[in-house]
Amino acid sequence: MEAVCSKKLIKSKSGLRIVVTNDKFRSPFLLCEPQWTPDSESTNCTACKVKFDFVTRRHHCRRCGLIYCGSCCESKMGLPRMCFVDPVRVCNRCAFVTNKESDFFDRQLKTLTSGATFLLDQRLSACPDSVNSLVCKLSQDHRYLVFEGRTADSVSSVELHQVKTLGVARDPDTADSEEELKGISSVEIVYTDGSQQNEQRVKLCSGPEPHRKLANAWIDAIQQAFKLLYECRSDNSD
Ligand SMILES: [Zn+2]
Ligand SMILES: [Zn+2]
């Protein structure tokens, strides 16, 4: 499942980018470079509306492609979702969004690819009451959820774009909940299997310690991952 894929360096007008040679192996978290708004279409800054002239110059935000004055587009930031090698210029709004995403790319993506141990709750599928443990991780190219472990045979890997819904439930950790169940989270992944378009589901529960903390962090991370993916999907449908 882990495809070995080569990368290449390409130069766009925004800067150098490292991208995979074959688009088929592209991480689903990546964004396409935006089209730059032509200079002729913009006489004023998109944000503060100041008029451009010889002193007040136009600057393109590398993330949204719109035109701003220098002070509305002054941040230079790493933009992992567009694969830029060096920090690039972004507008204040895109700087805010990029900052919010940085925790995902710096920390949560590693949690996802390292994987975590879960209990497999199969009560919703064929085997009633059987609860087993398995490891779930995101593949290195970020395209698949893969399952490992003795009981993983019953669950084949899931391509992220086949996931329809992701339902996260958290134990409210209330004082009167049973000690056994405290701090347990679960994630139910509903997906279509490629060939037959049948709806499948797998439910992963964070088991007892020592695995629980990492499993809960993994569930937080996959929830954040899908927020980013749904944003991409709606962007691309524009
Ligand atoms: Zn401005
Ligand atoms: Zn922007």
Coordinates of N, CA and C and ligand atoms in Angstrom, one line a residue:
M1 N 0.8 -1.2 0.0 CA 0.0 0.0 0.0 C 0.9 1.3 0.0
E2 N 2.0 1.2 0.7 CA 2.9 2.4 0.8 C 3.7 2.5 -0.5
A3 N 3.2 3.3 -1.4 CA 3.8 3.5 -2.7 C 5.1 4.3 -2.6
V4 N 6.1 3.8 -3.2 CA 7.4 4.6 -3.3 C 7.2 5.6 -4.4
C5 N 7.3 6.9 -4.1 CA 7.0 7.8 -5.2 C 8.1 8.9 -5.2
S6 N 8.6 9.3 -6.3 CA 9.6 10.2 -6.4 C 9.1 11.6 -6.4
K7 N 10.0 12.6 -6.1 CA 9.6 14.0 -6.0 C 10.4 14.8 -6.9
K8 N 9.9 15.9 -7.3 CA 10.7 16.8 -8.1 C 10.6 18.3 -7.6
L9 N 11.6 19.0 -8.0 CA 11.6 20.5 -7.6 C 11.1 21.3 -8.8
I10 N 10.1 22.1 -8.5 CA 9.6 22.9 -9.6 C 9.6 24.4 -9.2
K11 N 9.7 25.3 -10.2 CA 9.8 26.7 -9.8 C 8.6 27.4 -10.4
S12 N 7.8 28.0 -9.5 CA 6.7 28.8 -9.9 C 7.0 30.3 -9.6
K13 N 6.2 31.2 -10.0 CA 6.5 32.6 -9.8 C 6.5 32.9 -8.3
S14 N 5.8 32.0 -7.5 CA 5.8 32.3 -6.0 C 7.0 31.7 -5.3
G15 N 7.8 30.8 -5.9 CA 8.9 30.3 -5.3 C 9.1 28.8 -5.7
L16 N 10.1 28.2 -5.0 CA 10.4 26.8 -5.3 C 9.5 25.9 -4.6
R17 N 9.0 24.8 -5.2 CA 8.2 23.8 -4.5 C 8.7 22.4 -4.8
I18 N 8.5 21.5 -3.8 CA 8.9 20.1 -4.0 C 7.6 19.4 -4.0
V19 N 7.3 18.7 -5.2 CA 6.1 18.0 -5.4 C 6.3 16.6 -5.9
V20 N 5.3 15.7 -5.7 CA 5.5 14.4 -6.2 C 5.4 14.3 -7.7
T21 N 6.2 13.4 -8.3 CA 6.2 13.4 -9.7 C 4.9 13.0 -10.3
N22 N 4.3 12.0 -9.7 CA 3.0 11.5 -10.1 C 1.9 12.0 -9.3
D23 N 1.0 12.7 -9.9 CA -0.2 13.4 -9.1 C -1.0 12.4 -8.4
K24 N -1.0 11.1 -8.9 CA -1.8 10.1 -8.2 C -1.4 9.9 -6.8
F25 N -0.1 10.2 -6.5 CA 0.4 10.0 -5.1 C 0.4 11.2 -4.3
R26 N -0.3 12.2 -4.7 CA -0.4 13.5 -4.0 C -1.1 13.4 -2.7
S27 N -0.6 14.0 -1.7 CA -1.2 14.0 -0.4 C -2.6 14.7 -0.5
P28 N -3.7 14.2 0.1 CA -4.9 14.9 0.0 C -5.0 16.2 0.8
F29 N -4.0 16.4 1.6 CA -4.0 17.7 2.4 C -3.4 18.8 1.6
L30 N -2.9 18.6 0.5 CA -2.2 19.7 -0.3 C -3.2 20.5 -1.0
L31 N -2.9 21.8 -1.1 CA -3.7 22.7 -1.9 C -3.0 23.1 -3.2
C32 N -3.8 23.4 -4.2 CA -3.2 23.8 -5.5 C -2.8 25.3 -5.3
E33 N -1.7 25.7 -6.0 CA -1.4 27.1 -6.1 C -2.5 27.9 -6.7
P34 N -2.9 29.0 -6.1 CA -4.0 29.8 -6.7 C -3.5 30.5 -8.0
Q35 N -4.5 30.9 -8.8 CA -4.2 31.8 -10.0 C -4.0 33.2 -9.4
W36 N -3.0 33.9 -9.8 CA -2.8 35.2 -9.4 C -3.8 36.2 -10.1
T37 N -4.5 37.0 -9.3 CA -5.3 38.1 -9.9 C -4.4 39.0 -10.7
P38 N -4.7 39.2 -12.0 CA -3.8 40.1 -12.8 C -3.8 41.5 -12.2
D39 N -2.6 42.1 -12.3 CA -2.4 43.5 -11.7 C -3.4 44.5 -12.3
S40 N -3.8 44.3 -13.6 CA -4.7 45.2 -14.2 C -6.1 45.2 -13.6
E41 N -6.4 44.1 -12.9 CA -7.8 44.0 -12.3 C -7.9 44.6 -11.0
S42 N -6.9 45.2 -10.4 CA -6.9 45.6 -9.1 C -6.3 47.0 -8.9
T43 N -7.1 48.0 -8.6 CA -6.5 49.3 -8.4 C -6.3 49.6 -7.0
N44 N -7.0 48.8 -6.1 CA -6.9 49.1 -4.7 C -6.6 47.8 -3.9
C45 N -6.0 47.9 -2.7 CA -5.7 46.8 -1.9 C -7.0 46.0 -1.5
T46 N -7.0 44.7 -1.6 CA -8.2 43.9 -1.4 C -8.7 44.1 0.1
A47 N -7.8 44.4 1.0 CA -8.2 44.5 2.4 C -8.5 45.9 2.8
C48 N -7.5 46.8 2.8 CA -7.7 48.2 3.3 C -8.1 49.2 2.3
K49 N -8.2 48.8 1.0 CA -8.7 49.6 -0.1 C -7.8 50.8 -0.5
V50 N -6.6 50.9 0.1 CA -5.7 51.9 -0.3 C -5.4 51.8 -1.8
K51 N -5.3 53.0 -2.5 CA -5.0 53.0 -3.9 C -3.6 52.7 -4.2
F52 N -3.3 51.8 -5.2 CA -1.9 51.5 -5.6 C -1.4 52.7 -6.5
D53 N -0.1 53.0 -6.2 CA 0.6 53.9 -7.1 C 2.1 53.6 -7.1
F54 N 3.0 54.5 -7.4 CA 4.4 54.2 -7.5 C 5.0 53.9 -6.1
V55 N 4.4 54.5 -5.1 CA 4.9 54.2 -3.7 C 4.2 53.0 -3.1
T56 N 2.9 53.0 -3.2 CA 2.2 51.8 -2.7 C 2.1 50.7 -3.7
R57 N 2.9 49.7 -3.6 CA 3.0 48.7 -4.6 C 2.1 47.5 -4.4
R58 N 1.8 46.8 -5.4 CA 1.0 45.6 -5.3 C 1.8 44.4 -4.8
H59 N 1.2 43.6 -4.0 CA 1.8 42.3 -3.6 C 0.8 41.2 -3.7
H60 N 1.1 40.1 -4.3 CA 0.2 38.9 -4.3 C 0.4 38.0 -3.1
C61 N -0.7 37.6 -2.5 CA -0.7 36.6 -1.5 C -0.5 35.3 -2.2
R62 N 0.5 34.5 -1.7 CA 0.8 33.2 -2.4 C -0.3 32.1 -2.0
R63 N -1.1 32.4 -1.0 CA -2.1 31.4 -0.7 C -3.4 31.6 -1.4
C64 N -3.9 32.9 -1.4 CA -5.2 33.1 -2.1 C -5.1 33.8 -3.4
G65 N -3.9 34.3 -3.8 CA -3.7 34.9 -5.1 C -4.2 36.3 -5.3
L66 N -4.8 36.9 -4.2 CA -5.4 38.2 -4.3 C -4.3 39.3 -4.1
I67 N -4.6 40.5 -4.5 CA -3.6 41.6 -4.4 C -3.8 42.5 -3.2
Y68 N -2.7 42.8 -2.5 CA -2.7 43.6 -1.3 C -1.6 44.6 -1.3
C69 N -1.8 45.6 -0.5 CA -0.6 46.5 -0.2 C 0.4 45.8 0.7
G70 N 1.5 46.4 0.9 CA 2.6 45.8 1.6 C 2.2 45.5 3.1
S71 N 1.5 46.4 3.7 CA 1.2 46.2 5.1 C 0.1 45.2 5.3
C72 N -0.8 44.9 4.3 CA -1.8 43.9 4.5 C -1.3 42.5 4.0
C73 N -0.1 42.5 3.6 CA 0.5 41.2 3.0 C 1.9 41.1 3.4
E74 N 2.2 41.3 4.7 CA 3.6 41.5 5.1 C 4.2 40.2 5.7
S75 N 3.4 39.2 6.1 CA 4.0 38.0 6.7 C 4.6 37.1 5.7
K76 N 5.7 36.5 6.1 CA 6.3 35.4 5.3 C 6.3 34.2 6.1
M77 N 5.6 33.2 5.5 CA 5.3 32.0 6.3 C 5.6 30.7 5.5
G78 N 6.0 29.6 6.2 CA 6.1 28.3 5.6 C 4.7 27.9 5.2
L79 N 4.5 27.3 4.0 CA 3.2 26.9 3.5 C 3.2 25.5 3.1
P80 N 3.2 24.6 4.1 CA 3.4 23.1 3.8 C 2.3 22.6 2.9
R81 N 1.1 23.2 2.9 CA 0.0 22.6 2.0 C 0.3 22.9 0.6
M82 N 1.2 23.9 0.3 CA 1.5 24.1 -1.1 C 2.9 23.7 -1.5
C83 N 3.6 23.1 -0.5 CA 4.9 22.5 -0.8 C 6.0 23.5 -1.0
F84 N 5.9 24.7 -0.6 CA 7.0 25.7 -0.8 C 8.2 25.3 0.0
V85 N 9.3 25.4 -0.6 CA 10.6 25.1 0.1 C 10.9 26.2 1.2
D86 N 10.7 27.5 0.8 CA 11.0 28.6 1.7 C 9.7 29.3 2.1
P87 N 9.8 30.1 3.2 CA 8.6 30.9 3.5 C 8.2 31.8 2.4
V88 N 6.9 32.0 2.2 CA 6.4 32.9 1.2 C 5.4 34.0 1.7
R89 N 5.2 35.0 0.9 CA 4.4 36.1 1.4 C 2.9 35.7 1.4
V90 N 2.2 36.0 2.5 CA 0.8 35.8 2.6 C 0.1 37.0 3.2
C91 N -1.2 37.1 2.9 CA -2.0 38.2 3.4 C -2.4 37.9 4.9
N92 N -2.9 38.9 5.6 CA -3.1 38.7 7.0 C -4.2 37.6 7.3
R93 N -5.2 37.5 6.4 CA -6.2 36.5 6.6 C -5.6 35.1 6.4
C94 N -4.8 35.0 5.3 CA -4.2 33.7 5.1 C -3.2 33.3 6.1
A95 N -2.5 34.3 6.7 CA -1.5 34.1 7.8 C -2.3 33.5 9.0
F96 N -3.4 34.0 9.3 CA -4.2 33.5 10.4 C -4.6 32.1 10.2
V97 N -5.1 31.8 9.0 CA -5.5 30.4 8.7 C -4.3 29.5 8.7
T98 N -3.2 29.9 8.1 CA -2.0 29.1 8.1 C -1.5 28.8 9.5
N99 N -1.5 29.8 10.3 CA -1.1 29.6 11.7 C -2.0 28.6 12.4
K100 N -3.3 28.7 12.2 CA -4.2 27.7 12.8 C -3.9 26.3 12.4
E101 N -3.4 26.1 11.1 CA -3.2 24.8 10.6 C -1.8 24.2 11.0
S102 N -0.9 25.1 11.5 CA 0.5 24.7 11.7 C 0.5 23.6 12.7
D103 N -0.3 23.6 13.7 CA -0.3 22.5 14.7 C -0.6 21.2 14.1
F104 N -1.5 21.2 13.1 CA -1.8 19.9 12.4 C -0.6 19.4 11.7
F105 N 0.1 20.3 10.9 CA 1.2 19.8 10.1 C 2.5 19.6 10.9
D106 N 2.6 20.3 12.0 CA 3.9 20.2 12.8 C 3.7 19.0 13.8
R107 N 2.5 18.7 14.3 CA 2.4 17.7 15.3 C 1.4 16.6 15.0
Q108 N 0.2 17.0 14.7 CA -0.9 16.0 14.5 C -0.7 15.0 13.4
L109 N -0.1 15.5 12.3 CA 0.1 14.6 11.2 C 1.1 13.5 11.5
K110 N 2.1 13.8 12.4 CA 3.0 12.8 12.9 C 2.3 11.8 13.8
T111 N 1.4 12.3 14.6 CA 0.5 11.4 15.4 C -0.2 10.4 14.6
L112 N -0.8 10.9 13.5 CA -1.6 10.1 12.6 C -0.7 9.0 11.9
T113 N 0.5 9.4 11.4 CA 1.3 8.4 10.7 C 2.0 7.5 11.6
S114 N 2.2 7.9 12.9 CA 2.8 6.9 13.8 C 1.8 5.9 14.2
G115 N 0.5 6.2 14.3 CA -0.6 5.3 14.6 C -0.8 5.2 16.1
A116 N -1.9 4.5 16.4 CA -2.3 4.3 17.8 C -3.1 3.0 17.9
T117 N -3.1 2.4 19.1 CA -3.8 1.2 19.3 C -5.2 1.4 19.8
F118 N -6.1 0.7 19.1 CA -7.6 0.9 19.4 C -8.2 -0.5 19.7
L119 N -9.4 -0.4 20.3 CA -10.2 -1.6 20.4 C -11.2 -1.5 19.2
L120 N -11.3 -2.6 18.5 CA -12.2 -2.6 17.3 C -13.6 -3.0 17.8
D121 N -14.5 -2.1 17.6 CA -15.9 -2.3 18.1 C -16.7 -2.8 16.8
Q122 N -16.9 -4.1 16.8 CA -17.6 -4.7 15.6 C -19.1 -4.9 15.9
R123 N -19.6 -4.3 16.9 CA -21.0 -4.6 17.2 C -21.9 -4.1 16.1
L124 N -21.4 -3.2 15.3 CA -22.2 -2.7 14.2 C -22.1 -3.5 13.0
S125 N -21.2 -4.4 12.9 CA -21.0 -5.3 11.7 C -21.4 -6.7 12.1
A126 N -20.7 -7.6 11.4 CA -21.1 -9.0 11.4 C -20.9 -9.8 12.7
C127 N -19.9 -9.5 13.5 CA -19.5 -10.3 14.6 C -20.0 -9.6 15.9
P128 N -21.1 -10.0 16.4 CA -21.7 -9.4 17.6 C -20.8 -9.6 18.8
D129 N -20.6 -8.5 19.6 CA -19.9 -8.5 20.9 C -18.4 -8.8 20.8
S130 N -17.9 -9.0 19.6 CA -16.4 -9.2 19.6 C -15.7 -7.9 19.6
V131 N -14.8 -7.7 20.5 CA -14.1 -6.5 20.6 C -12.6 -6.8 20.7
N132 N -11.9 -6.3 19.7 CA -10.5 -6.7 19.6 C -9.6 -5.4 19.4
S133 N -8.3 -5.7 19.6 CA -7.4 -4.5 19.5 C -6.6 -4.5 18.1
L134 N -6.4 -3.4 17.6 CA -5.6 -3.2 16.4 C -5.0 -1.8 16.3
V135 N -4.0 -1.7 15.4 CA -3.3 -0.4 15.3 C -3.9 0.3 14.0
C136 N -4.2 1.5 14.1 CA -4.6 2.3 12.9 C -3.7 3.4 12.7
K137 N -3.2 3.6 11.5 CA -2.3 4.7 11.2 C -2.6 5.2 9.8
L138 N -2.1 6.4 9.6 CA -2.3 7.1 8.2 C -1.0 6.7 7.5
S139 N -1.2 6.3 6.2 CA 0.0 5.9 5.4 C 0.9 7.1 5.2
Q140 N 2.2 6.8 4.9 CA 3.2 7.9 4.8 C 2.8 8.9 3.7
D141 N 2.1 8.4 2.7 CA 1.7 9.4 1.6 C 0.4 10.1 2.0
H142 N -0.1 9.8 3.2 CA -1.3 10.5 3.7 C -2.6 10.1 3.0
R143 N -2.6 9.1 2.2 CA -3.8 8.8 1.4 C -4.7 7.7 1.9
Y144 N -4.1 6.8 2.8 CA -4.9 5.7 3.3 C -4.9 5.6 4.8
L145 N -5.9 5.1 5.4 CA -5.9 4.6 6.7 C -5.6 3.1 6.6
V146 N -4.5 2.7 7.3 CA -4.2 1.3 7.3 C -4.3 0.7 8.7
F147 N -4.7 -0.6 8.7 CA -4.9 -1.3 10.0 C -3.9 -2.4 10.1
E148 N -3.3 -2.5 11.3 CA -2.3 -3.6 11.5 C -2.6 -4.3 12.8
G149 N -2.2 -5.6 12.9 CA -2.4 -6.4 14.1 C -3.2 -7.6 13.8
R150 N -3.3 -8.5 14.8 CA -3.9 -9.8 14.6 C -5.3 -9.7 14.1
T151 N -6.0 -8.8 14.6 CA -7.5 -8.7 14.3 C -7.7 -7.8 13.1
A152 N -6.7 -7.3 12.5 CA -6.9 -6.3 11.4 C -7.3 -6.9 10.1
D153 N -7.2 -8.3 10.0 CA -7.5 -8.9 8.8 C -8.9 -8.6 8.3
S154 N -9.8 -8.4 9.2 CA -11.2 -8.2 8.8 C -11.4 -6.8 8.3
V155 N -10.4 -5.9 8.5 CA -10.6 -4.5 8.0 C -9.5 -4.2 7.0
S156 N -9.9 -3.9 5.8 CA -8.9 -3.5 4.8 C -8.7 -2.0 4.8
S157 N -7.6 -1.6 4.2 CA -7.3 -0.2 4.3 C -8.3 0.7 3.6
V158 N -8.5 1.9 4.0 CA -9.5 2.8 3.5 C -8.8 4.0 2.9
E159 N -9.2 4.3 1.7 CA -8.6 5.5 1.1 C -9.4 6.7 1.6
L160 N -8.7 7.8 2.0 CA -9.3 8.9 2.6 C -10.5 9.5 1.8
H161 N -10.3 9.5 0.5 CA -11.4 10.2 -0.3 C -12.7 9.3 -0.3
Q162 N -12.6 8.0 0.2 CA -13.8 7.2 0.2 C -14.6 7.4 1.5
V163 N -14.0 8.1 2.4 CA -14.7 8.3 3.7 C -15.8 9.3 3.5
K164 N -17.0 8.9 4.0 CA -18.2 9.8 3.8 C -18.4 10.6 5.1
T165 N -18.4 9.9 6.2 CA -18.6 10.6 7.5 C -17.6 10.1 8.5
L166 N -17.3 11.0 9.5 CA -16.4 10.6 10.6 C -17.2 11.0 11.8
G167 N -17.6 10.1 12.6 CA -18.3 10.5 13.8 C -17.5 10.3 15.1
V168 N -17.2 11.3 15.8 CA -16.4 11.2 17.0 C -17.3 11.3 18.2
A169 N -17.1 10.4 19.2 CA -17.9 10.5 20.4 C -16.8 10.5 21.6
R170 N -17.1 11.4 22.5 CA -16.1 11.5 23.6 C -16.9 11.2 24.9
D171 N -16.2 10.5 25.8 CA -16.8 10.3 27.1 C -16.8 11.6 27.8
P172 N -17.9 12.0 28.4 CA -18.0 13.4 29.0 C -17.1 13.4 30.3
D173 N -16.6 12.3 30.7 CA -15.7 12.3 31.9 C -16.4 12.9 33.2
T174 N -17.6 12.6 33.3 CA -18.4 13.1 34.4 C -18.1 12.2 35.7
A175 N -18.3 12.8 36.8 CA -18.0 12.1 38.1 C -18.7 10.8 38.2
D176 N -20.0 10.7 37.7 CA -20.7 9.5 37.9 C -20.6 8.5 36.9
S177 N -19.7 8.7 35.9 CA -19.6 7.7 34.9 C -18.7 6.6 35.5
E178 N -18.9 5.4 35.0 CA -18.1 4.2 35.6 C -16.6 4.4 35.3
E179 N -15.8 4.1 36.3 CA -14.4 4.3 36.3 C -13.8 3.7 35.0
E180 N -14.3 2.5 34.7 CA -13.8 1.7 33.5 C -13.9 2.5 32.2
L181 N -15.0 3.3 32.1 CA -15.3 4.0 30.8 C -14.7 5.4 30.8
K182 N -14.1 5.9 31.8 CA -13.7 7.3 31.9 C -12.6 7.5 30.8
G183 N -12.7 8.7 30.1 CA -11.7 9.1 29.1 C -11.7 8.3 27.8
I184 N -12.7 7.5 27.6 CA -12.8 6.8 26.3 C -13.4 7.6 25.2
S185 N -12.7 7.6 24.1 CA -13.3 8.3 22.9 C -13.5 7.2 21.9
S186 N -14.3 7.5 20.9 CA -14.4 6.6 19.8 C -14.6 7.4 18.5
V187 N -14.2 6.7 17.4 CA -14.4 7.4 16.1 C -15.0 6.3 15.2
E188 N -16.1 6.7 14.6 CA -16.8 5.8 13.6 C -16.6 6.3 12.2
I189 N -15.9 5.5 11.4 CA -15.6 5.9 10.0 C -16.5 5.2 9.0
V190 N -17.3 6.0 8.3 CA -18.2 5.4 7.3 C -17.6 5.7 6.0
Y191 N -17.5 4.6 5.1 CA -16.8 4.8 3.8 C -17.4 3.9 2.8
T192 N -17.2 4.2 1.6 CA -17.7 3.3 0.5 C -16.5 2.5 0.0
D193 N -16.7 1.2 -0.2 CA -15.6 0.4 -0.8 C -15.6 0.6 -2.3
G194 N -14.4 0.8 -2.8 CA -14.2 1.3 -4.1 C -15.0 0.6 -5.2
S195 N -15.0 -0.8 -5.2 CA -15.6 -1.5 -6.3 C -17.1 -1.4 -6.4
Q196 N -17.7 -1.7 -5.2 CA -19.1 -1.9 -5.2 C -19.9 -0.7 -4.7
Q197 N -19.2 0.3 -4.2 CA -19.9 1.5 -3.6 C -20.8 1.1 -2.5
N198 N -20.5 0.0 -1.8 CA -21.2 -0.4 -0.6 C -20.8 0.5 0.5
E199 N -21.7 0.8 1.4 CA -21.3 1.5 2.6 C -20.7 0.6 3.7
Q200 N -19.6 0.9 4.1 CA -18.9 0.1 5.2 C -18.7 1.0 6.4
R201 N -18.5 0.4 7.5 CA -18.2 1.2 8.7 C -17.2 0.5 9.6
V202 N -16.4 1.3 10.2 CA -15.5 0.7 11.2 C -15.5 1.7 12.4
K203 N -15.6 1.1 13.6 CA -15.6 1.9 14.8 C -14.4 1.6 15.7
L204 N -13.6 2.6 16.0 CA -12.4 2.5 16.8 C -12.6 3.1 18.1
C205 N -12.3 2.4 19.2 CA -12.4 3.0 20.5 C -11.1 3.0 21.2
S206 N -10.8 4.1 21.9 CA -9.6 4.2 22.7 C -9.7 3.2 23.8
G207 N -8.8 2.2 23.9 CA -8.8 1.2 24.9 C -8.3 1.6 26.3
P208 N -7.9 0.7 27.1 CA -7.4 1.0 28.4 C -6.0 1.6 28.3
E209 N -5.5 2.3 29.4 CA -4.1 2.7 29.4 C -3.2 1.4 29.3
P210 N -2.0 1.4 28.7 CA -1.2 2.6 28.4 C -1.6 3.2 27.0
H211 N -2.6 2.7 26.3 CA -2.8 3.1 24.9 C -3.8 4.3 24.8
R212 N -4.5 4.5 25.9 CA -5.7 5.4 25.8 C -5.3 6.8 25.4
K213 N -4.2 7.4 26.0 CA -3.9 8.8 25.8 C -3.5 9.0 24.3
L214 N -2.7 8.1 23.8 CA -2.3 8.3 22.4 C -3.4 8.1 21.4
A215 N -4.3 7.1 21.8 CA -5.5 6.8 20.9 C -6.4 8.0 20.9
N216 N -6.6 8.7 22.1 CA -7.4 9.9 22.1 C -6.8 11.0 21.3
A217 N -5.4 11.2 21.4 CA -4.8 12.2 20.6 C -4.9 11.9 19.1
W218 N -4.9 10.6 18.7 CA -5.0 10.2 17.3 C -6.4 10.6 16.8
I219 N -7.4 10.3 17.7 CA -8.8 10.7 17.3 C -9.0 12.2 17.1
D220 N -8.3 13.0 18.0 CA -8.4 14.5 17.8 C -7.7 14.8 16.5
A221 N -6.6 14.2 16.1 CA -5.9 14.5 14.9 C -6.7 14.1 13.7
I222 N -7.3 13.0 13.7 CA -8.1 12.5 12.5 C -9.3 13.5 12.3
Q223 N -9.8 13.9 13.4 CA -11.0 14.9 13.3 C -10.5 16.2 12.6
Q224 N -9.3 16.7 13.1 CA -8.7 17.9 12.5 C -8.4 17.6 11.0
A225 N -7.9 16.4 10.7 CA -7.6 16.1 9.3 C -8.8 16.2 8.4
F226 N -9.9 15.7 8.9 CA -11.1 15.8 8.0 C -11.7 17.2 7.9
K227 N -11.5 18.0 8.9 CA -11.9 19.4 8.8 C -11.1 20.0 7.6
L228 N -9.8 19.8 7.6 CA -9.0 20.3 6.5 C -9.4 19.7 5.1
L229 N -9.7 18.4 5.1 CA -10.1 17.8 3.8 C -11.4 18.3 3.3
Y230 N -12.4 18.5 4.2 CA -13.7 19.1 3.8 C -13.5 20.5 3.2
E231 N -12.6 21.3 3.8 CA -12.4 22.6 3.3 C -11.8 22.5 1.9
C232 N -10.9 21.6 1.7 CA -10.3 21.4 0.3 C -11.4 21.0 -0.7
R233 N -12.3 20.1 -0.2 CA -13.3 19.6 -1.2 C -14.2 20.7 -1.6
S234 N -14.6 21.6 -0.6 CA -15.5 22.6 -1.0 C -14.7 23.7 -1.8
D235 N -13.4 23.9 -1.5 CA -12.6 24.9 -2.3 C -12.6 24.4 -3.8
N236 N -12.3 23.1 -4.0 CA -12.1 22.5 -5.3 C -13.4 22.5 -6.1
S237 N -14.6 22.6 -5.4 CA -15.8 22.5 -6.2 C -16.3 23.9 -6.6
D238 N -15.5 24.9 -6.2 CA -15.9 26.3 -6.7 C -15.7 26.5 -8.2
Ligands
ZN1 ZN -3.9 47.1 2.4
ZN2 ZN -4.3 35.5 1.1

